[in-house]
N, CA, C and O atoms as a CHARMM CRD file, in Angstrom:
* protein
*
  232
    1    1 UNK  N      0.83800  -1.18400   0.00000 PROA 1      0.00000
    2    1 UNK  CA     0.00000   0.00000   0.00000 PROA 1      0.00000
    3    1 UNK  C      0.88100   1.24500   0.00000 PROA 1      0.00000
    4    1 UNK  O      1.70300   1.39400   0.90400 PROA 1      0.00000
    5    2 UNK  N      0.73300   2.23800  -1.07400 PROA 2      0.00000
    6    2 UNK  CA     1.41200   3.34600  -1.21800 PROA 2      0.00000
    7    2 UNK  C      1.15600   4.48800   0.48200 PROA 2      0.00000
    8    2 UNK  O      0.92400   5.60800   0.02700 PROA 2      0.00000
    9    3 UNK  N      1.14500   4.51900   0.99200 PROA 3      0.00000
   10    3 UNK  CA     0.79300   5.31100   2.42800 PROA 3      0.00000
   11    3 UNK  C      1.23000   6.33800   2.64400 PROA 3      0.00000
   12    3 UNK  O      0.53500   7.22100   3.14700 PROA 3      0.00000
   13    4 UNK  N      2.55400   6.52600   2.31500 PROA 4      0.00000
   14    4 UNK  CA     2.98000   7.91400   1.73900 PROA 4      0.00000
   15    4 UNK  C      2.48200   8.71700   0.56800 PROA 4      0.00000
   16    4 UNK  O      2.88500   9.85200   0.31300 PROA 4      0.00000
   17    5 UNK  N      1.53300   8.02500  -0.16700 PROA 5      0.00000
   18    5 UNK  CA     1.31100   8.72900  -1.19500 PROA 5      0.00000
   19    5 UNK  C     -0.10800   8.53500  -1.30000 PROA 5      0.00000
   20    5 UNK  O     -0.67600   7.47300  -1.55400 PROA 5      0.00000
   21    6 UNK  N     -0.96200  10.37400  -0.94400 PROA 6      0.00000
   22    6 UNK  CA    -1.86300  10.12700  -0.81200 PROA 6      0.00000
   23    6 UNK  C     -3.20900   9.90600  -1.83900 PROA 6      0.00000
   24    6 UNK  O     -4.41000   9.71800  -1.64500 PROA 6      0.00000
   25    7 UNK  N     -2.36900  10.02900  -2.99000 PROA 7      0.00000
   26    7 UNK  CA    -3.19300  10.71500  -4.46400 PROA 7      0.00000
   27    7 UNK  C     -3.26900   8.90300  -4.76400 PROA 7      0.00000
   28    7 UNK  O     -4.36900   8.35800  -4.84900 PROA 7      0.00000
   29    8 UNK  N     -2.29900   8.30800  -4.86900 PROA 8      0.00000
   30    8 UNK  CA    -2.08300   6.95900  -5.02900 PROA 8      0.00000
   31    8 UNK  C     -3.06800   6.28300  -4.80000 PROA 8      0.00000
   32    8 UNK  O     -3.70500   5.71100  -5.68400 PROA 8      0.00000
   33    9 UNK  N     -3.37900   6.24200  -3.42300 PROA 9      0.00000
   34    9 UNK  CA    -3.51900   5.59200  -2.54000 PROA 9      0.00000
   35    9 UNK  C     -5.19900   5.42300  -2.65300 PROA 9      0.00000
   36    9 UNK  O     -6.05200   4.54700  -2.79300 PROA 9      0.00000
   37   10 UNK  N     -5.09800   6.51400  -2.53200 PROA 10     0.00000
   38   10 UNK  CA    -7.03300   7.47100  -2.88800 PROA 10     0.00000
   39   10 UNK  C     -7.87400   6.37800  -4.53600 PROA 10     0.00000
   40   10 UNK  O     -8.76600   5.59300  -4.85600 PROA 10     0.00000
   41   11 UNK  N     -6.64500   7.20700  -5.05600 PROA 11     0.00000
   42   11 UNK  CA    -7.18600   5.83700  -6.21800 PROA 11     0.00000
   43   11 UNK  C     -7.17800   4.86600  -5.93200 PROA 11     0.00000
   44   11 UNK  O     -8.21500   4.26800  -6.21900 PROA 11     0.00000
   45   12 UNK  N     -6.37500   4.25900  -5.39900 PROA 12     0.00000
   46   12 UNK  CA    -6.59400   2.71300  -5.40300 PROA 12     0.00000
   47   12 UNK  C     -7.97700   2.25800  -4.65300 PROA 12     0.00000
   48   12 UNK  O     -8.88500   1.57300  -5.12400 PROA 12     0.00000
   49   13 UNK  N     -7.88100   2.80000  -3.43500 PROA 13     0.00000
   50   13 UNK  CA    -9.37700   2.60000  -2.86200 PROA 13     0.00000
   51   13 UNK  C    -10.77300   3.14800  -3.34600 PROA 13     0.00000
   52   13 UNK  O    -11.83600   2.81700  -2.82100 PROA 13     0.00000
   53   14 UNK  N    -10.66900   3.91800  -4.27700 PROA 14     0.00000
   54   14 UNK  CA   -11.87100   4.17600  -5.42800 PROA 14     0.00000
   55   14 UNK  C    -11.72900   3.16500  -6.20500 PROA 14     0.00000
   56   14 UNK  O    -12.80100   2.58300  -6.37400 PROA 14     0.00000
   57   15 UNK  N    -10.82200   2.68800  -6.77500 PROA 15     0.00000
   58   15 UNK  CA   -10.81700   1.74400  -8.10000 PROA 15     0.00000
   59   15 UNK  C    -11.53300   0.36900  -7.00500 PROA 15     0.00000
   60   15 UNK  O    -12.54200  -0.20400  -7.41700 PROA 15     0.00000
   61   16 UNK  N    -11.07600   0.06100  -6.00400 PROA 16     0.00000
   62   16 UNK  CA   -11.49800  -1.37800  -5.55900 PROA 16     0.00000
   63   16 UNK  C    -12.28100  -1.26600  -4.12200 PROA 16     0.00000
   64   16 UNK  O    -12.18000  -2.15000  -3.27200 PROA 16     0.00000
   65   17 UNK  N    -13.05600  -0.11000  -3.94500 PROA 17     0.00000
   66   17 UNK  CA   -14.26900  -0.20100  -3.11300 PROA 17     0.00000
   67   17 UNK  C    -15.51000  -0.20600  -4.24900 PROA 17     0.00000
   68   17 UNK  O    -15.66900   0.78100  -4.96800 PROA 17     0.00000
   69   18 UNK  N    -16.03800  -0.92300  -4.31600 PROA 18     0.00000
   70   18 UNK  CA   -17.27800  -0.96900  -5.12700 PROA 18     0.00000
   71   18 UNK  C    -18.61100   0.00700  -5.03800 PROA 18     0.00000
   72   18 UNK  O    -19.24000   0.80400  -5.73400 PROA 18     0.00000
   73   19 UNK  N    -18.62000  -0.51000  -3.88100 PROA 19     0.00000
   74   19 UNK  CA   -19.84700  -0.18700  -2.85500 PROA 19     0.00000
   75   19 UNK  C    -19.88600   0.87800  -2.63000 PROA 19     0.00000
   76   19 UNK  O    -19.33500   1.16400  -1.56700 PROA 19     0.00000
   77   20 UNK  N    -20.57600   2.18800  -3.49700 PROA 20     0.00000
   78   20 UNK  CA   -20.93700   3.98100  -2.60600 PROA 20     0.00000
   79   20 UNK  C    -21.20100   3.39300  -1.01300 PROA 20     0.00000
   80   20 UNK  O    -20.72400   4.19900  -0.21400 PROA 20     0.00000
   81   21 UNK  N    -21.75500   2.34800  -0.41000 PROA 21     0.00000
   82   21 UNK  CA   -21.85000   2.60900   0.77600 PROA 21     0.00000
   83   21 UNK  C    -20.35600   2.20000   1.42000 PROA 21     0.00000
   84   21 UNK  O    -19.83000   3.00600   2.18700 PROA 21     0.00000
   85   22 UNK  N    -19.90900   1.37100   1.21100 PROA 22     0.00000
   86   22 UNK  CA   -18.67800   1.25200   1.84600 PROA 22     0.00000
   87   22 UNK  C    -17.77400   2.10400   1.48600 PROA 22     0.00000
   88   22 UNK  O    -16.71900   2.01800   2.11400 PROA 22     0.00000
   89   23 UNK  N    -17.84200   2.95000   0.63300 PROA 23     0.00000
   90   23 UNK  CA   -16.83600   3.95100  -0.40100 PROA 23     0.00000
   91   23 UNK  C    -16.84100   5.40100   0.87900 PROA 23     0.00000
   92   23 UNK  O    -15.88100   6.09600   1.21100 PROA 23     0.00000
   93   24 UNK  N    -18.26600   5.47300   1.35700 PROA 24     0.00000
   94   24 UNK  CA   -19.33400   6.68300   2.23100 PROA 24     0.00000
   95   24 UNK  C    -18.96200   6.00900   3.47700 PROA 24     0.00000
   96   24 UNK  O    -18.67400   6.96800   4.19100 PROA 24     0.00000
   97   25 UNK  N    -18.77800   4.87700   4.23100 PROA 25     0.00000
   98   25 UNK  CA   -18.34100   4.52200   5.01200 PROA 25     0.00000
   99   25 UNK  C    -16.97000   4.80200   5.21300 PROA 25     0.00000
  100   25 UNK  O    -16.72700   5.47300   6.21600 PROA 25     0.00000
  101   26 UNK  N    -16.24000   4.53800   4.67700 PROA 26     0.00000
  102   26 UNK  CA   -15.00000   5.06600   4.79800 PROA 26     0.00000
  103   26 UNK  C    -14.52400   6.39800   4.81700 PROA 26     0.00000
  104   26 UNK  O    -13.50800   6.67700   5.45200 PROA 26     0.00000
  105   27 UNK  N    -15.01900   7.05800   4.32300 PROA 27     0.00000
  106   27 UNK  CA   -14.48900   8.36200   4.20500 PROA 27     0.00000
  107   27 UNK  C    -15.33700   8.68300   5.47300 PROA 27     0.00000
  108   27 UNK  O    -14.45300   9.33600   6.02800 PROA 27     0.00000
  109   28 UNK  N    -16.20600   8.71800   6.21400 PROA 28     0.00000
  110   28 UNK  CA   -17.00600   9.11300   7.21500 PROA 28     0.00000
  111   28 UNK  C    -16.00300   8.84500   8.66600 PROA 28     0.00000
  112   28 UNK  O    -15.92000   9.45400   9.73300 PROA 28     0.00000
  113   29 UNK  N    -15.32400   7.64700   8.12100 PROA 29     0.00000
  114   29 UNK  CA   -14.10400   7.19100   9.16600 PROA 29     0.00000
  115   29 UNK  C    -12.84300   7.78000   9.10500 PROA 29     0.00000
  116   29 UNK  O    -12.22100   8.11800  10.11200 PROA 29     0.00000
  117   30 UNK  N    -12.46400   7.91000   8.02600 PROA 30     0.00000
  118   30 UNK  CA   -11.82600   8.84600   8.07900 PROA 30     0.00000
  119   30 UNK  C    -11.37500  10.57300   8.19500 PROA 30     0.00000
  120   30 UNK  O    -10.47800  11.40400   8.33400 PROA 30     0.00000
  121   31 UNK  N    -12.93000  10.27400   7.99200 PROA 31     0.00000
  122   31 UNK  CA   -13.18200  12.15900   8.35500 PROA 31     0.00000
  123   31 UNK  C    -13.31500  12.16400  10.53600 PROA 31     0.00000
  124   31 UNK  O    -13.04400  13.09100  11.29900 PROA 31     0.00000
  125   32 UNK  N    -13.69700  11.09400  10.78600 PROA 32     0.00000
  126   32 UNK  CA   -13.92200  11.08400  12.11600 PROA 32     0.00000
  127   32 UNK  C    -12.60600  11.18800  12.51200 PROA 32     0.00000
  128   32 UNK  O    -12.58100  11.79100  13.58500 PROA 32     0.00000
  129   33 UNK  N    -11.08800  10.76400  12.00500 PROA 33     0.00000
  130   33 UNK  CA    -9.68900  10.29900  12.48800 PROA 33     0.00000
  131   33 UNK  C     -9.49800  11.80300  12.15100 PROA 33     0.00000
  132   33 UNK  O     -8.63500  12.28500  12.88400 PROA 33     0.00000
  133   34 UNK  N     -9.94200  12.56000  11.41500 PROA 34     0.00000
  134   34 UNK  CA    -9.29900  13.96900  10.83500 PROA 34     0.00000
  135   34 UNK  C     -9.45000  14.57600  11.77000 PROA 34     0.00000
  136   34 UNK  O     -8.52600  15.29900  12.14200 PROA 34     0.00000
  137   35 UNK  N    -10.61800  14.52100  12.48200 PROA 35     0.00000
  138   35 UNK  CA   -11.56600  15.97000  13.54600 PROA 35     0.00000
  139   35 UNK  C    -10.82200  15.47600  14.57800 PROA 35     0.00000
  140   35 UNK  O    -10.68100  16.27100  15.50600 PROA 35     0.00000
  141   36 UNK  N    -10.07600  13.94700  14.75900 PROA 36     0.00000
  142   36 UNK  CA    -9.28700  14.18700  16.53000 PROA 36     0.00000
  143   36 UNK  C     -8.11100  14.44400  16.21400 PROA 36     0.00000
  144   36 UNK  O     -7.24900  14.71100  17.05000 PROA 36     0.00000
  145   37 UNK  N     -7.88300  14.39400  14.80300 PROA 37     0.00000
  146   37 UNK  CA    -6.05500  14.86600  14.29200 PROA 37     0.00000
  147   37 UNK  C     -6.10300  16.80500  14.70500 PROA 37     0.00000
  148   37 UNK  O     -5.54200  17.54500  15.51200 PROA 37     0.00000
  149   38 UNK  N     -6.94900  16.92600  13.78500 PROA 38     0.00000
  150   38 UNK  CA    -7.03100  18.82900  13.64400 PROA 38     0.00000
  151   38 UNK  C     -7.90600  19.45900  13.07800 PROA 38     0.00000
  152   38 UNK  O     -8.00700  19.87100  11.92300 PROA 38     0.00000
  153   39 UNK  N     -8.94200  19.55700  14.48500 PROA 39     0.00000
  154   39 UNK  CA   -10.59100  20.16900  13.70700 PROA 39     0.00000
  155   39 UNK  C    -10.20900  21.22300  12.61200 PROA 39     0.00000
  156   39 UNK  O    -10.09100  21.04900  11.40000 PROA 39     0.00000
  157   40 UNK  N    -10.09800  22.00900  13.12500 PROA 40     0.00000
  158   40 UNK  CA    -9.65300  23.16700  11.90500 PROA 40     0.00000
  159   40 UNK  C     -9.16900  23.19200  10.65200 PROA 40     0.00000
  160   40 UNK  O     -9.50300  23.95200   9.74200 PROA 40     0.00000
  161   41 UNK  N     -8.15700  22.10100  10.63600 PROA 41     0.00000
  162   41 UNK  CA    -7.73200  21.60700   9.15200 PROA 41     0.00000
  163   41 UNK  C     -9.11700  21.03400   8.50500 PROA 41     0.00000
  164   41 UNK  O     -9.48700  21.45600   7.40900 PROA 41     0.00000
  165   42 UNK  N     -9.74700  20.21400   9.10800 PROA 42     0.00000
  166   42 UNK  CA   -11.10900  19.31300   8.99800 PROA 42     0.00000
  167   42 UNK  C    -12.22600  20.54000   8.02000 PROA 42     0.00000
  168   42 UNK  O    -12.59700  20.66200   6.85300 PROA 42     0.00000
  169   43 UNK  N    -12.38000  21.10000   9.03600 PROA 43     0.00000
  170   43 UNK  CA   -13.21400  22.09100   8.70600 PROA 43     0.00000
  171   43 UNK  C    -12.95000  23.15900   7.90300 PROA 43     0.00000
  172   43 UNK  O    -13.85500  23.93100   7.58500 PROA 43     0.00000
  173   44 UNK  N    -11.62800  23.32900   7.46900 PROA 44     0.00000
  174   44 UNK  CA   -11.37000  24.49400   6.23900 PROA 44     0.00000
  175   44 UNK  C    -11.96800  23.52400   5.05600 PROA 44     0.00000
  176   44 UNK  O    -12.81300  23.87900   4.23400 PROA 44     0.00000
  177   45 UNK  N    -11.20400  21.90100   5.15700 PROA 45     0.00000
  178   45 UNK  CA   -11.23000  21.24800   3.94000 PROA 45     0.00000
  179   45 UNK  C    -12.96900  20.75500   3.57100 PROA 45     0.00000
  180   45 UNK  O    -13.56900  20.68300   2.49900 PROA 45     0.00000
  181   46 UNK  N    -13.45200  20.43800   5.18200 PROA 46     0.00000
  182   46 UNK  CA   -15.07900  19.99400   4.37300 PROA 46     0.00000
  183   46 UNK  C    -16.15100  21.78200   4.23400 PROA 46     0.00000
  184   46 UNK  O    -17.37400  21.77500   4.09500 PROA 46     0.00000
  185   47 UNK  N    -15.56900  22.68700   4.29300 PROA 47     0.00000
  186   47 UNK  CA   -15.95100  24.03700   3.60700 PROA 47     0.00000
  187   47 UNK  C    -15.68000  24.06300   2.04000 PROA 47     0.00000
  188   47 UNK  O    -16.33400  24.61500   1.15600 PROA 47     0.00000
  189   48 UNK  N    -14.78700  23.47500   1.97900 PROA 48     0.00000
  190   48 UNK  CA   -13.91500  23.61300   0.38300 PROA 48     0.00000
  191   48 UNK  C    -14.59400  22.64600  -0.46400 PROA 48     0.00000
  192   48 UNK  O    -14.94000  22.90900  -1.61600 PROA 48     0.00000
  193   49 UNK  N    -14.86800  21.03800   0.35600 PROA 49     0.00000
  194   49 UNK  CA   -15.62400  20.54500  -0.46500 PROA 49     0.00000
  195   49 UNK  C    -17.07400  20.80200  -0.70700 PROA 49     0.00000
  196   49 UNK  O    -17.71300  20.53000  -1.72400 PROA 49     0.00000
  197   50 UNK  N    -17.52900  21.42600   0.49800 PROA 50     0.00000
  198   50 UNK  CA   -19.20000  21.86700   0.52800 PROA 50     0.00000
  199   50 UNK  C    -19.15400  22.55900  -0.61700 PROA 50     0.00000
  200   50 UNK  O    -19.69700  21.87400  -1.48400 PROA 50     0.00000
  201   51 UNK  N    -18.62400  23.98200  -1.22300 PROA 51     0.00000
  202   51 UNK  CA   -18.86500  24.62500  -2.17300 PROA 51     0.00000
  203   51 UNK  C    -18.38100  24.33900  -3.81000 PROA 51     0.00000
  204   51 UNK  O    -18.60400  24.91200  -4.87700 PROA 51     0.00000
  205   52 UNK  N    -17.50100  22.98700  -3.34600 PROA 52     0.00000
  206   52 UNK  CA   -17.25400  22.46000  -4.90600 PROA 52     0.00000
  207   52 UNK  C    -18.46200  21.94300  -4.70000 PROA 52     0.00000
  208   52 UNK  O    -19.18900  22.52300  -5.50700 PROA 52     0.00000
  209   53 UNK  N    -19.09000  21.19300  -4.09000 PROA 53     0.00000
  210   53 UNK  CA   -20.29400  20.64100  -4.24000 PROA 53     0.00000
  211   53 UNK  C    -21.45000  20.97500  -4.67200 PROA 53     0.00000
  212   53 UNK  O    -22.13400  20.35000  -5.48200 PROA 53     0.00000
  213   54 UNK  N    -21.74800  22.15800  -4.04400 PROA 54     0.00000
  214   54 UNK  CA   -22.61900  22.81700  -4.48900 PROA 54     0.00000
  215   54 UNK  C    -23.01400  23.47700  -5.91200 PROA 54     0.00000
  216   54 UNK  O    -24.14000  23.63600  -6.38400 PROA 54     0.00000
  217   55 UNK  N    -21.41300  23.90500  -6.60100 PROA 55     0.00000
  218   55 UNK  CA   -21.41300  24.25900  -7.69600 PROA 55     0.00000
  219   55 UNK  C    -21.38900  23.13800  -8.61100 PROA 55     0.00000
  220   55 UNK  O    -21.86100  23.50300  -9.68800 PROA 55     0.00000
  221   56 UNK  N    -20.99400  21.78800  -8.63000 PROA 56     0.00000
  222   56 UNK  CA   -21.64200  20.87500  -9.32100 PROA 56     0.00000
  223   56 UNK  C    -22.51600  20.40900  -9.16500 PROA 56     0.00000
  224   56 UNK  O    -22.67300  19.43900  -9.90700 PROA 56     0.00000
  225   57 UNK  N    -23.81400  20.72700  -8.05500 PROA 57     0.00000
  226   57 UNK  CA   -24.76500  20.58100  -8.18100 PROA 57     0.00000
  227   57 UNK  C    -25.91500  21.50400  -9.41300 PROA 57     0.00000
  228   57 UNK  O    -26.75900  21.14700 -10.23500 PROA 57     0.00000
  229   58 UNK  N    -25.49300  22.48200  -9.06900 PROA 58     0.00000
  230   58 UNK  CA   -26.06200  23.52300  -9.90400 PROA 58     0.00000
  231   58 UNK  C    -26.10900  23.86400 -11.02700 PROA 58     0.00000
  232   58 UNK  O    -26.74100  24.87200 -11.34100 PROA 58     0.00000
């Protein structure tokens, strides 16, 4: 597993999680490991994704 490399790595677990729910599971876990690493980092980055989001919603 590439672990140092996070772009790598990211793909690989998109290419071989199948499952949006286990895909949504995971990242939910890992967003939980982020908020006891460094809320603030947490929260600049899920701001950043809220408004990419939004604009590909639209």
């Amino acid at each position: 597993m590439p672990y140092n490399e996070p772009g790598t790595l990211a793909t690989l677990l998109d290419r071989n999680v199948k499952s949006d729910d286990t895909f949504f599971d995971l990242l939910r876990f890992l967003s939980t490991k982020a908020l006891e690493r460094d809320p603030a980092r947490l929260g600049k980055l899920a701001q950043t994704l809220a408004e990419e989001a939004a604009v590909r919603v639209d």
